[in-house]
Coordinates of C-alpha atoms in Angstrom, one line a residue:
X24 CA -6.1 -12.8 0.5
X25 CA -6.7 -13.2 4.3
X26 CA -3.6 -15.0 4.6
X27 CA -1.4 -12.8 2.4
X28 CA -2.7 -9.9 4.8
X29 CA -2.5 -11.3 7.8
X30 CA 1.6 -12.7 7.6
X31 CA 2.1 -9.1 6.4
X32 CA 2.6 -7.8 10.0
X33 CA 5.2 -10.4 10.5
X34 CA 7.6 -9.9 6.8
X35 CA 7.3 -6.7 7.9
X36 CA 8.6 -6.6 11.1
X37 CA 11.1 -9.6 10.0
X38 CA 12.5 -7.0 7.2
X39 CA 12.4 -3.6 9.2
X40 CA 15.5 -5.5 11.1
X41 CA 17.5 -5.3 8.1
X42 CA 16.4 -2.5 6.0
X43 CA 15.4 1.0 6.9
X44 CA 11.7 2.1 7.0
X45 CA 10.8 4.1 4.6
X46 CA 13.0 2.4 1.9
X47 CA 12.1 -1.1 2.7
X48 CA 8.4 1.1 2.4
X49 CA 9.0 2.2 -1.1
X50 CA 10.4 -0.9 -2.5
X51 CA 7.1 -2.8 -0.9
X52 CA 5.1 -0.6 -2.1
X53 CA 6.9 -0.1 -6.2
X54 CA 6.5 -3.8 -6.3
X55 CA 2.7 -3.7 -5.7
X56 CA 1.9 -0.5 -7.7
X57 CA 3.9 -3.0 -10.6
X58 CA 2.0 -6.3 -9.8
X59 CA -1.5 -3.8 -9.8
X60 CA -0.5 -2.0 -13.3
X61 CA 0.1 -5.6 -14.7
X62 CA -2.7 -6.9 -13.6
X63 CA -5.0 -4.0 -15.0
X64 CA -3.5 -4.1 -18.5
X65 CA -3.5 -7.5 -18.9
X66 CA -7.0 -7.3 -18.1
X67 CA -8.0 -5.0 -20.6
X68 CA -5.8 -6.5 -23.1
X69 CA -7.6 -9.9 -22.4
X70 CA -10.8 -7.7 -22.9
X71 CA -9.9 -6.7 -26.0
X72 CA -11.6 -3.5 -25.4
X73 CA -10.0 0.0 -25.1
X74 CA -11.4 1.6 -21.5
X75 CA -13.8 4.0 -21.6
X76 CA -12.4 7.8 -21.2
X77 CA -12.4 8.7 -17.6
X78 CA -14.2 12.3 -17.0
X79 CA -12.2 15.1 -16.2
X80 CA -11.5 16.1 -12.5
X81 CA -11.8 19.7 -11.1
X82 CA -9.1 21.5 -8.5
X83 CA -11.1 21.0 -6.1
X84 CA -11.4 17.0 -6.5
X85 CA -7.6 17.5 -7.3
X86 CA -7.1 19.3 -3.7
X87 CA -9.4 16.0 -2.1
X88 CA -8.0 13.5 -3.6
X89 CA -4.3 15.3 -2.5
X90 CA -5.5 15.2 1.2
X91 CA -7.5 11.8 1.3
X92 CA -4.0 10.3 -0.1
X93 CA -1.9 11.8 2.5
X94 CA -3.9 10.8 5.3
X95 CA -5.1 7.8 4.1
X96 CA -2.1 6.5 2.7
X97 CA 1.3 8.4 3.5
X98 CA 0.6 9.0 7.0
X99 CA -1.3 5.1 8.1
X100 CA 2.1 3.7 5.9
X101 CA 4.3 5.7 8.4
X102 CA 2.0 4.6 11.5
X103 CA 1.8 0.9 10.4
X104 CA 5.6 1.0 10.2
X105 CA 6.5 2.6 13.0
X106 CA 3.9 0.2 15.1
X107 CA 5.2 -3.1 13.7
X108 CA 9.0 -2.0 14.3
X109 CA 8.3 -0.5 18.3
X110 CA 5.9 -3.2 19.5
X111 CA 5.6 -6.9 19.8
X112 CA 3.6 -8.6 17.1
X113 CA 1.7 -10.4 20.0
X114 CA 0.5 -7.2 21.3
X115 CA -2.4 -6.9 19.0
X116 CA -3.7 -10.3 20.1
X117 CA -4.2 -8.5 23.7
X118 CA -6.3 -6.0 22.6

């Protein structure tokens, strides 16, 4: 896992010379949502069992979850990109 994170910076920066941003973002990140959703159902299909009914969520937790995954996600994608394509993968080391 370490490794697979840690080459990350550089594919990335490798690829953002060919392909824009935010598309070479998407396709990066349709490819893991897939790999994820694979991974769960073949999980529970190894299981054998049939997962248990999530509860139901309010608008309010609809409203959190909205904002957490904006900031959390859409915004440090769009920072993480536009760090590894302005700066020097080296940099980091520095600091």
């Amino acid at each position: 896992m370490v490794a697979i994170w840690g080459a990350n910076f550089s594919l990335v920066k490798v690829a953002l010379r060919d392909f824009p941003e935010l598309a070479f973002n998407a396709f990066r990140l349709a490819i893991a949502s897939a790999i994820f959703l694979a991974a769960i159902w073949w999980q529970h299909s190894r299981a054998g069992a049939v997962p248990a009914r999530a509860p139901l969520l309010t608008r309010a937790d609809w409203a959190r979850l909205v904002v957490l995954g904006i900031v959390g996600h859409l915004v440090y994608q769009l920072l993480f990109l536009a760090g590894v394509k302005n700066r020097h993968l080296l940099v980091p080391l520095v600091l």
